[in-house]
Coordinates of N, CA, C and O in Angstrom, one line a residue:
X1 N -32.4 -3.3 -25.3 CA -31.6 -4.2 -24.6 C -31.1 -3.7 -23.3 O -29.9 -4.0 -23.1
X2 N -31.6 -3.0 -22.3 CA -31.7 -2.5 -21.5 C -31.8 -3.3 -20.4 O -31.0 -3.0 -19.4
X3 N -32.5 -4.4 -20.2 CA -32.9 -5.1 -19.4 C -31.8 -6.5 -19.2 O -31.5 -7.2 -20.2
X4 N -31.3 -6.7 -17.8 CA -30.9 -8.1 -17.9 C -31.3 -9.1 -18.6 O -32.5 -9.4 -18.6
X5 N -30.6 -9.7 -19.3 CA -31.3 -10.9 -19.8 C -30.6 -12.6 -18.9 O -29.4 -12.8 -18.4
X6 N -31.2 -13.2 -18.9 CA -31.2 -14.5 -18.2 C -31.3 -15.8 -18.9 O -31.8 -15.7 -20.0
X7 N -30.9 -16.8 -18.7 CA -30.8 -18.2 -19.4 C -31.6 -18.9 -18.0 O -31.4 -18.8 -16.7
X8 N -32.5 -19.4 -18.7 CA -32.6 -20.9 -17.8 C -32.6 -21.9 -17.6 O -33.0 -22.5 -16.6
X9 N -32.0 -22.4 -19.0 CA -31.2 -23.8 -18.6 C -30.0 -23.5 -18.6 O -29.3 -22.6 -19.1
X10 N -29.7 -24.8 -17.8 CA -28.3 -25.2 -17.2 C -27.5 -25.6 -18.0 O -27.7 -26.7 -18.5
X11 N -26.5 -24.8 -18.2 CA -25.2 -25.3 -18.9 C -24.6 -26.4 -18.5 O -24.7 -26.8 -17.3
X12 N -24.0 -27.0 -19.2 CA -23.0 -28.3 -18.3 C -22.0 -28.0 -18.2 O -21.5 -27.3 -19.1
X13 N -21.2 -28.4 -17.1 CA -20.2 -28.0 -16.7 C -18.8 -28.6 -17.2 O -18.5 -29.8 -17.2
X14 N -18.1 -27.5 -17.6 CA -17.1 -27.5 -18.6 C -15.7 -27.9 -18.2 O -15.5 -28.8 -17.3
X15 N -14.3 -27.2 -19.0 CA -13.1 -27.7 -18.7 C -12.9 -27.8 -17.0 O -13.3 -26.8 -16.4
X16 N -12.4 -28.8 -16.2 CA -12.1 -29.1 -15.3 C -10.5 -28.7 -15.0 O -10.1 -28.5 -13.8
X17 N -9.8 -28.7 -15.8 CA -8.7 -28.1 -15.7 C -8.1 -27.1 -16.7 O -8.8 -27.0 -17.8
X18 N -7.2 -26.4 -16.6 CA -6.9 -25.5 -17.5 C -6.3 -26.1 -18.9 O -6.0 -27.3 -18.9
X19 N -6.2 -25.2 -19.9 CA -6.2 -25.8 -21.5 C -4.8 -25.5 -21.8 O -4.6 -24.3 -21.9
X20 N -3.7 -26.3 -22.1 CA -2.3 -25.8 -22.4 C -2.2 -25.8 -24.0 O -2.7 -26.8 -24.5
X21 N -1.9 -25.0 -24.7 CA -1.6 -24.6 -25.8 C -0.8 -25.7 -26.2 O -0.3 -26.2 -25.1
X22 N -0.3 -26.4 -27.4 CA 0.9 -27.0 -28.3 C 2.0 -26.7 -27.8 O 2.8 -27.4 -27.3
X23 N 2.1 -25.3 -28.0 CA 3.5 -24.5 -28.0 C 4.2 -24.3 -26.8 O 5.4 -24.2 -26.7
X24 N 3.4 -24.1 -25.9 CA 3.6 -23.3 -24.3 C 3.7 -24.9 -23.4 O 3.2 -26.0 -23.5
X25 N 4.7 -24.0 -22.4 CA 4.7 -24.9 -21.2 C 3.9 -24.8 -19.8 O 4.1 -25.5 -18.7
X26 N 2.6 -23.4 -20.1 CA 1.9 -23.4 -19.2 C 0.2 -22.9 -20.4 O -0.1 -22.8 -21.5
X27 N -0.3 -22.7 -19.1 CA -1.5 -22.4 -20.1 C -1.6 -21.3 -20.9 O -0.8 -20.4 -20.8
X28 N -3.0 -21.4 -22.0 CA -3.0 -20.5 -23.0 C -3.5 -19.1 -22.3 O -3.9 -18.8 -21.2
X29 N -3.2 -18.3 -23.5 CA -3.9 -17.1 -22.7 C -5.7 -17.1 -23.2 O -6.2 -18.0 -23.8
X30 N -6.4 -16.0 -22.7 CA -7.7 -16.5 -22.2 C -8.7 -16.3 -24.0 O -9.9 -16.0 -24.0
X31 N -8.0 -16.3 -24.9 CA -9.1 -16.6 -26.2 C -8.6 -17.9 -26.5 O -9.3 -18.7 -27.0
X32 N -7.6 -18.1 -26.5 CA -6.7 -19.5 -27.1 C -7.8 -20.7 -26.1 O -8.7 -21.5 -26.4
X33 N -7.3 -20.2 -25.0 CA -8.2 -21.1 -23.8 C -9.9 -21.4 -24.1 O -10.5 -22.4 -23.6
X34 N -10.9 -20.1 -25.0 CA -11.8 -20.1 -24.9 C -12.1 -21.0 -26.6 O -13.1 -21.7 -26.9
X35 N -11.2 -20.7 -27.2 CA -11.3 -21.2 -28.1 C -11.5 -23.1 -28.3 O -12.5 -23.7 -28.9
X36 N -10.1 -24.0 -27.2 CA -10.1 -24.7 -26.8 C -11.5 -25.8 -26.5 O -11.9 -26.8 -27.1
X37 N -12.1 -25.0 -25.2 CA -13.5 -25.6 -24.8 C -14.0 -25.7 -26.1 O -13.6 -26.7 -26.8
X38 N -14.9 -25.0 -26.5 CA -15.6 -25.6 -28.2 C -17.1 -25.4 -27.0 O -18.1 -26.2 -27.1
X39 N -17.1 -24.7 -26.2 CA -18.3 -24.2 -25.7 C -18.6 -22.8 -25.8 O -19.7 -22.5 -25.7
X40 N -17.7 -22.0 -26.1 CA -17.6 -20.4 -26.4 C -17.5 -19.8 -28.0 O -17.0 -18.8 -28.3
X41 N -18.0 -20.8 -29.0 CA -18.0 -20.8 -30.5 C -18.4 -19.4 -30.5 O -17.5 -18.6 -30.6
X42 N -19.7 -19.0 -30.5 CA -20.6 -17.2 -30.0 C -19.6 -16.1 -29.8 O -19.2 -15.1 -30.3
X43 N -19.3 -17.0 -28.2 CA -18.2 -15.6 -28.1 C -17.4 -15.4 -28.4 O -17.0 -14.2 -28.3
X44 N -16.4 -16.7 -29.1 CA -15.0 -16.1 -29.6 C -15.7 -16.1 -30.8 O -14.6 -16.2 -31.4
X45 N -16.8 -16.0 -32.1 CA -17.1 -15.3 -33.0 C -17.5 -14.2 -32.6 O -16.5 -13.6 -33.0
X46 N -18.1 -13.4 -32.1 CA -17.8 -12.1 -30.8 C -16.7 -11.5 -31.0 O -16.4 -10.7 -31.9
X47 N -16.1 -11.9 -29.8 CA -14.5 -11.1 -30.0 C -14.2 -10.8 -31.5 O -13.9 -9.7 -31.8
X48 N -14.2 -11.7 -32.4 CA -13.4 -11.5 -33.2 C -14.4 -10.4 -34.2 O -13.7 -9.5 -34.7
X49 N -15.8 -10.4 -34.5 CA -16.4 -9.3 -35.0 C -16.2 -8.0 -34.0 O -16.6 -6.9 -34.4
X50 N -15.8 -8.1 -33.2 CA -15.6 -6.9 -32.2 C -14.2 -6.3 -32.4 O -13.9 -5.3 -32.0
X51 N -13.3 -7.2 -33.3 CA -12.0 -6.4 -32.8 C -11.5 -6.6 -31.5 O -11.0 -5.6 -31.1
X52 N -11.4 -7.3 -31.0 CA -11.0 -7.5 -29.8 C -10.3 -8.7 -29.0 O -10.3 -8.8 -27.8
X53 N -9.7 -9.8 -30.6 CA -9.1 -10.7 -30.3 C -7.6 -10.0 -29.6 O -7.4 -10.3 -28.4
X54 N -6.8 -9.2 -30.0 CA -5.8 -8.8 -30.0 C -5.5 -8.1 -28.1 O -4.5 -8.2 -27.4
X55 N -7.0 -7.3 -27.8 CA -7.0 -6.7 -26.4 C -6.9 -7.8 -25.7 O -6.1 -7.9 -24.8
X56 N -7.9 -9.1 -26.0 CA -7.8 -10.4 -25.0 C -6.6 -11.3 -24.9 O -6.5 -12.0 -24.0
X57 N -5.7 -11.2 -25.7 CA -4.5 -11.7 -26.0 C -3.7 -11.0 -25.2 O -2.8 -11.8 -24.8
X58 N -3.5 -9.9 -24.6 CA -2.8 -8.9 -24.3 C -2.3 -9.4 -22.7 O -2.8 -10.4 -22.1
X59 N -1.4 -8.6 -22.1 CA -0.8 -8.8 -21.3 C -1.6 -9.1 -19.9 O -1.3 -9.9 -19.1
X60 N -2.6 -8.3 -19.8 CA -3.3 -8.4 -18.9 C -2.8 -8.2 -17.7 O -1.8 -7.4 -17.7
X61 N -3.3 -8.7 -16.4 CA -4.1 -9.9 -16.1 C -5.7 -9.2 -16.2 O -6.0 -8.2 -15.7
X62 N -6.6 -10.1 -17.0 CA -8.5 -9.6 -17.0 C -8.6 -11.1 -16.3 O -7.7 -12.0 -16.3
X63 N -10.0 -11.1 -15.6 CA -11.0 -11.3 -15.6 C -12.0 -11.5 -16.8 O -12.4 -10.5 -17.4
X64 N -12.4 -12.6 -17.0 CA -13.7 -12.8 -18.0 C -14.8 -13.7 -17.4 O -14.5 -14.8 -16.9
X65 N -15.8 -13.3 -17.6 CA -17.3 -13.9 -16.9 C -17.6 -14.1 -18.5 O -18.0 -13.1 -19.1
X66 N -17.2 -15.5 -19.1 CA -17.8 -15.9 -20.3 C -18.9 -16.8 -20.4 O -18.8 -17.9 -19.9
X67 N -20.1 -16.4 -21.1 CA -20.9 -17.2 -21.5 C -20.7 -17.8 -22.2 O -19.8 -17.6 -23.1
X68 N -21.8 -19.2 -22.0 CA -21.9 -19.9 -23.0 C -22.3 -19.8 -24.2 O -22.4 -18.7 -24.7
X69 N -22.5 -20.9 -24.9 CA -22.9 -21.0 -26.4 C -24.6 -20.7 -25.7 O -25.2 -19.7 -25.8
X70 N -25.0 -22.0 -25.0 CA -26.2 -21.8 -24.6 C -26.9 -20.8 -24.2 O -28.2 -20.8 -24.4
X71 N -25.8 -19.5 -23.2 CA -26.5 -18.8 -22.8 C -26.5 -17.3 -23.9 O -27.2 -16.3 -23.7
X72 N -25.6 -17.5 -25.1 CA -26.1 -16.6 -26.4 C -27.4 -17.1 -26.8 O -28.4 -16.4 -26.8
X73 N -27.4 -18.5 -27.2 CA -28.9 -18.7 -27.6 C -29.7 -18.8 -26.5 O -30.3 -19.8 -26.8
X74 N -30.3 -18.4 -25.3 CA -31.3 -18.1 -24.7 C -31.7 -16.6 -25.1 O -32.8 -16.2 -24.9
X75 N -30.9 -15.8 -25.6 CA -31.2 -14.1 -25.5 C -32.3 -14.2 -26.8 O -32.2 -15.1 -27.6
X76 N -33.2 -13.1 -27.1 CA -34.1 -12.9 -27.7 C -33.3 -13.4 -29.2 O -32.2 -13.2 -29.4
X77 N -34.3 -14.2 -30.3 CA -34.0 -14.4 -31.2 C -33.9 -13.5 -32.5 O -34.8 -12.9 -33.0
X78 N -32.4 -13.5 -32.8 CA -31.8 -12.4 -33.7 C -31.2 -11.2 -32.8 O -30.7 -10.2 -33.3
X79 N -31.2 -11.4 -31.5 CA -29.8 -10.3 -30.3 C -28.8 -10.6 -31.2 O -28.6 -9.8 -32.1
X80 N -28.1 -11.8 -31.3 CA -26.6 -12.3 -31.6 C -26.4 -11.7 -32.9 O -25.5 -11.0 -33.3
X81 N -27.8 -12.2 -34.0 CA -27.0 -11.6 -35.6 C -26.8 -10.2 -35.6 O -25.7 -9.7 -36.1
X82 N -28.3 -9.2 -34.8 CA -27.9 -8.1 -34.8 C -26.7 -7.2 -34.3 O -26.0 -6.4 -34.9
X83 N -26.5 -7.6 -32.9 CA -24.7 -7.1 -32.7 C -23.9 -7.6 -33.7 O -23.1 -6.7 -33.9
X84 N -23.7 -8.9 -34.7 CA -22.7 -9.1 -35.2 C -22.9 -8.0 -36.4 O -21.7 -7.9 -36.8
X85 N -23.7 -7.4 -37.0 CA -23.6 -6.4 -38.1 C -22.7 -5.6 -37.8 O -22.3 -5.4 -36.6
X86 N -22.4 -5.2 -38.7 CA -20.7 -4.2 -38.7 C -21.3 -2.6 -38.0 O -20.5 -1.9 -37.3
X87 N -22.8 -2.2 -38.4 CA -22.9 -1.2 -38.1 C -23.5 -1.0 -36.6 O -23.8 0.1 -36.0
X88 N -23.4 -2.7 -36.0 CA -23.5 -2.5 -34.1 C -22.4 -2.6 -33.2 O -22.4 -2.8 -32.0
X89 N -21.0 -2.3 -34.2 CA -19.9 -2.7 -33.9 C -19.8 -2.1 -32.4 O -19.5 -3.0 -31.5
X90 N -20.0 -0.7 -31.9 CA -20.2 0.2 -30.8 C -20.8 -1.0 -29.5 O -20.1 -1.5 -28.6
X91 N -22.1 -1.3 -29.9 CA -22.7 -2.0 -29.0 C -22.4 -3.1 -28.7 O -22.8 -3.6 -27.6
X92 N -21.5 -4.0 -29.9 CA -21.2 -5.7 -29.2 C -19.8 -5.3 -29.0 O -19.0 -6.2 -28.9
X93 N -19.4 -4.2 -28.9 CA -17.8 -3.8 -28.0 C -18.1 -3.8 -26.7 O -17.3 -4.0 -25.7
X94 N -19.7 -3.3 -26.6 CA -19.7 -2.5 -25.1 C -20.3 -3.9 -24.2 O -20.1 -4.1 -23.0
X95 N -21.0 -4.6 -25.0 CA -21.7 -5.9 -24.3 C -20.5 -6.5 -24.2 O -20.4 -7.0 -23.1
X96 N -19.6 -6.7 -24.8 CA -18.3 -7.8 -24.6 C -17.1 -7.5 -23.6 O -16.6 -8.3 -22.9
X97 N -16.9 -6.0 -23.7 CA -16.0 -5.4 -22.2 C -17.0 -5.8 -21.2 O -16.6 -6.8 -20.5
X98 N -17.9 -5.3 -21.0 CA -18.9 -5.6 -19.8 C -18.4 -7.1 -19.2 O -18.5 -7.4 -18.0
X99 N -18.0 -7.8 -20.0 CA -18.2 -9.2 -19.7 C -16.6 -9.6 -18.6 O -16.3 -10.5 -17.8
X100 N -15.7 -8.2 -19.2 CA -14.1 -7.9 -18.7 C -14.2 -7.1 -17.7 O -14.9 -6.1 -17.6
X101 N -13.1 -7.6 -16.7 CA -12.7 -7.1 -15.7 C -11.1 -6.5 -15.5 O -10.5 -7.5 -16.0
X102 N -10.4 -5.8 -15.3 CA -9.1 -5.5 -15.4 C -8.6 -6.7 -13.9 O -9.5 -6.8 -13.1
X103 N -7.7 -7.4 -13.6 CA -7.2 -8.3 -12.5 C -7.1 -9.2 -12.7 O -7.1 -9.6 -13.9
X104 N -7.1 -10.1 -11.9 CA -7.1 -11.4 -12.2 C -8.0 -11.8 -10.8 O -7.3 -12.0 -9.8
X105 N -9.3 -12.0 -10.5 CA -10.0 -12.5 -9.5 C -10.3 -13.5 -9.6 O -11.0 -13.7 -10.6
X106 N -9.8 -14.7 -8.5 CA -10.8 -15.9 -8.2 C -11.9 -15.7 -7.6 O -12.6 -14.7 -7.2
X107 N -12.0 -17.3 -7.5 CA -13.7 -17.4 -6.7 C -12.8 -17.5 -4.9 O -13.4 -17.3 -3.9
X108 N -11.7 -17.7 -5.0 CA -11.1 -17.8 -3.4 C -11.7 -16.5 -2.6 O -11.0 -16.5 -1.5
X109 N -12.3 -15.8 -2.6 CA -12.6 -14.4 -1.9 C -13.6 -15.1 -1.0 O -14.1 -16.3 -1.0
X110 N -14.0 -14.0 -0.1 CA -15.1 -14.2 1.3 C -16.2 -13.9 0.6 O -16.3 -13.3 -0.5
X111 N -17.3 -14.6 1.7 CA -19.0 -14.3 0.8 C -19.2 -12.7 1.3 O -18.9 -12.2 2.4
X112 N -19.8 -12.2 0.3 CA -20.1 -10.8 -0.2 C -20.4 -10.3 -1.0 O -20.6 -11.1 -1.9
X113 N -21.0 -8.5 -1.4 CA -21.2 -8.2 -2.6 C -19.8 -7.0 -3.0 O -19.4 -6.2 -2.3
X114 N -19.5 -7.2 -4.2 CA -18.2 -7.0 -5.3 C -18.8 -6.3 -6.1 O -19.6 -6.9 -6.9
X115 N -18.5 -4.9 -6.1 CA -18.9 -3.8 -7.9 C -17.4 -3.8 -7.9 O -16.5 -3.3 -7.2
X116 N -17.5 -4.5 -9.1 CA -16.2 -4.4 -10.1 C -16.1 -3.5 -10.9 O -17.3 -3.3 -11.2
X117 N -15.4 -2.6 -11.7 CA -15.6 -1.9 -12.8 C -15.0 -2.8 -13.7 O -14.1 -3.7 -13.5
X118 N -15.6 -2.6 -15.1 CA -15.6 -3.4 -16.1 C -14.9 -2.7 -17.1 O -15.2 -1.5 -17.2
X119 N -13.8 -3.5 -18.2 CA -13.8 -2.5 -19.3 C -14.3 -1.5 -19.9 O -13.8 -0.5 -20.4
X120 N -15.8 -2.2 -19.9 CA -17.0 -1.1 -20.8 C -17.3 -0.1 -20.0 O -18.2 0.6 -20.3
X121 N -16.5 0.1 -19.2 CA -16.8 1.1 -17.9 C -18.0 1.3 -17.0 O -18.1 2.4 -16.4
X122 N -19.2 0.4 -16.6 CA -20.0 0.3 -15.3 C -19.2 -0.9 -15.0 O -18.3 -1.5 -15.4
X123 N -20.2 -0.9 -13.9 CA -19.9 -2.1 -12.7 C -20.6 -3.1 -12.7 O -21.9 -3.1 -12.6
X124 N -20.0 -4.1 -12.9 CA -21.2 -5.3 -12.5 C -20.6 -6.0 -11.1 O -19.4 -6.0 -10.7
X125 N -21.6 -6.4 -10.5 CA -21.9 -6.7 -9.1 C -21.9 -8.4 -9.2 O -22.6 -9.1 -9.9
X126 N -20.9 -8.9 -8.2 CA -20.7 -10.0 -7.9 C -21.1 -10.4 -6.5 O -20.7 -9.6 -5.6
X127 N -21.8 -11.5 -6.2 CA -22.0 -11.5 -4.9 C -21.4 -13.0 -4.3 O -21.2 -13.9 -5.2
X128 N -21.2 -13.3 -3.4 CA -20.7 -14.6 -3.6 C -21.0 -15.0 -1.9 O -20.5 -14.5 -0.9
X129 N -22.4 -16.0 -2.1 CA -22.7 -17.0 -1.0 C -22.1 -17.6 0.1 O -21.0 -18.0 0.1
X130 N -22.7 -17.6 0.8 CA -22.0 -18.1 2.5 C -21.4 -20.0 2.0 O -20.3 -20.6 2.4
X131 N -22.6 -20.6 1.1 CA -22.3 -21.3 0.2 C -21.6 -21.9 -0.7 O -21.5 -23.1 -1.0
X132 N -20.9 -20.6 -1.1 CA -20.0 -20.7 -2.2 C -20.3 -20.5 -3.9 O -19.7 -20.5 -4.9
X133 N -22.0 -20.2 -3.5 CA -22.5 -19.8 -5.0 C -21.4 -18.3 -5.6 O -20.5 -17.5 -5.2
X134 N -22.0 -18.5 -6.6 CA -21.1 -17.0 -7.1 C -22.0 -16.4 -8.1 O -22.8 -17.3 -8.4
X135 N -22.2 -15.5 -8.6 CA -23.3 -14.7 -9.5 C -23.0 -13.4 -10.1 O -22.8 -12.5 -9.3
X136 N -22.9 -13.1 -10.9 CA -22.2 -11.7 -11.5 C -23.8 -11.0 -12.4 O -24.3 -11.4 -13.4
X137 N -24.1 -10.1 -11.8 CA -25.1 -9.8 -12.6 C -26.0 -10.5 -12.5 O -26.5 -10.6 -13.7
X138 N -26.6 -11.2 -11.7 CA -27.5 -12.4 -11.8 C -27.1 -13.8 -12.6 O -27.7 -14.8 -12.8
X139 N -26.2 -13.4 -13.0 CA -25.7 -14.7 -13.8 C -25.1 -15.9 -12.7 O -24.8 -15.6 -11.6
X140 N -25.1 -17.1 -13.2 CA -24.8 -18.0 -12.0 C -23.4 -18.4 -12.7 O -23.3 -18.8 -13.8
X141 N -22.4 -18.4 -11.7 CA -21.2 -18.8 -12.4 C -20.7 -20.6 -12.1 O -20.0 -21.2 -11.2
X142 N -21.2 -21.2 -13.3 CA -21.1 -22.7 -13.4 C -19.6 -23.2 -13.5 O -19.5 -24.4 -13.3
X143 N -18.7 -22.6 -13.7 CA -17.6 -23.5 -13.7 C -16.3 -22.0 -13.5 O -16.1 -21.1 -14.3
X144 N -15.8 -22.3 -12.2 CA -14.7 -20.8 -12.0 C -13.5 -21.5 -12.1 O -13.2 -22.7 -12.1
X145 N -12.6 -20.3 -12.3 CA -11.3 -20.3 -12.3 C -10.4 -21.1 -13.3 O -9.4 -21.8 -13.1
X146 N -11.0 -20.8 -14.5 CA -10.2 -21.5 -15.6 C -8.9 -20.5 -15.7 O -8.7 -19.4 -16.3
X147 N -8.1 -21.2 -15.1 CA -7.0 -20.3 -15.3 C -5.9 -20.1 -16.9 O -5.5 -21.0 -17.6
X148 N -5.7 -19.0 -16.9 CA -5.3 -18.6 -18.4 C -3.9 -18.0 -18.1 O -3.7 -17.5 -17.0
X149 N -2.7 -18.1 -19.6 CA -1.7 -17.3 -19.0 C -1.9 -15.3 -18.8 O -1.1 -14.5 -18.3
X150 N -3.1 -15.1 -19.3 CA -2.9 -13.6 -19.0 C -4.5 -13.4 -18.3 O -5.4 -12.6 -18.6
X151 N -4.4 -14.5 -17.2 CA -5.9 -14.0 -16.3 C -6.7 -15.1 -15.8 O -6.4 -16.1 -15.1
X152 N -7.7 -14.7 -16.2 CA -8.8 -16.2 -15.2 C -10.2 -16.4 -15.9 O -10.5 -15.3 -16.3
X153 N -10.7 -16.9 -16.0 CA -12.1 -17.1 -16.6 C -13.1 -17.7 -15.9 O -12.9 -18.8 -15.4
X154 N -14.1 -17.1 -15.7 CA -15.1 -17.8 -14.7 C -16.4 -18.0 -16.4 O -16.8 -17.3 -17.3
X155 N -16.7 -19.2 -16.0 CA -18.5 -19.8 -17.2 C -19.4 -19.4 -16.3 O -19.7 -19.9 -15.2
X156 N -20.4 -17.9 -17.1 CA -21.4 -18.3 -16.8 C -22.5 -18.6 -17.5 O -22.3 -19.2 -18.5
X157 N -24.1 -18.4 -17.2 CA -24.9 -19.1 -17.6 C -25.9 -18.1 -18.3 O -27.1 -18.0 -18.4
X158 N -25.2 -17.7 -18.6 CA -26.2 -16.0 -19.0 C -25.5 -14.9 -19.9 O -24.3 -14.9 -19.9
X159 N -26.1 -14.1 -20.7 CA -25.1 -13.0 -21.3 C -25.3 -11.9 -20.0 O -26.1 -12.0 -19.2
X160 N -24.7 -11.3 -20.0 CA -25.0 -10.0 -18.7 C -24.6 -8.9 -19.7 O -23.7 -8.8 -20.5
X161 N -26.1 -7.5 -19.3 CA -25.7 -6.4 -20.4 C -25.5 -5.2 -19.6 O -25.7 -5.0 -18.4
X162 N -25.0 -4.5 -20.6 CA -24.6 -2.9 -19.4 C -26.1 -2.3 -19.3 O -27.0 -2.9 -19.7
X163 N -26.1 -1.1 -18.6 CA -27.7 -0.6 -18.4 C -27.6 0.7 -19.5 O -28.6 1.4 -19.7

């Protein structure tokens, strides 16, 4: 699993505005939020075989480049069961930081290329269009700046893996 992997179909485009919790008078923080959509079923079963509901809850501010449901099922069939086994726990830690950024970055920035360092500790490369496209890893980011109380979430259309 070495190699990028890619989705090529098009996700549809998701929450339009941010997701407010029951309880809170602003929005959720970013698993509550991901939970919400009912587009990130994968990844927030992810986080939670990873251990890592509690880091995403946390004070923050992260960055998350989350895929879809869709773009888990584009990845080779049986990627997803296999990370979820207890004994790939190492590897769907490192695929799921990857996906984390420490900050809180919009898409508001100038067109460019962005090596971010990531939890999992490399970089993924963000480039962002004279256009206004945006791409993390080759991934296409379909719906930015879901804003959360401890960060930001950009949808994208792809899993993106460390090398």
């Amino acid at each position: 699993m070495t190699a990028l992997i890619s989705s090529t179909a098009a996700a549809a485009a998701l929450l339009a505005a941010p997701v407010l919790a029951d309880h809170h008078s602003g929005p959720a923080d970013i698993v509550d939020t991901a939970v919400a959509a009912d587009d990130f079923n994968t990844l927030v079963a992810a986080v939670e075989a990873a251990g890592l509901v509690d880091a995403l809850k946390g004070e923050g501010p992260f960055t998350v480049f989350a895929p879809t449901d869709e773009a888990f099922a584009a990845l080779p069939e049986g990627t997803v069961e296999t990370l979820l086994q207890p004994e790939n726990l190492p590897q769907l830690q490192a695929v799921l930081t990857y996906h984390v950024v420490a900050g809180a970055y919009t898409s508001d920035i100038d067109a460019g290329t962005y090596n971010l360092p990531t939890l999992q500790g490399s970089e993924v490369t963000v480039i962002v269009g004279e256009d206004g496209t945006v791409t993390v890893d080759g991934a296409n980011v379909i719906t930015a700046d879901i804003e959360a109380s401890n960060g930001v979430i950009h949808v994208i259309d792809a899993v993106i893996l460390p090398n």
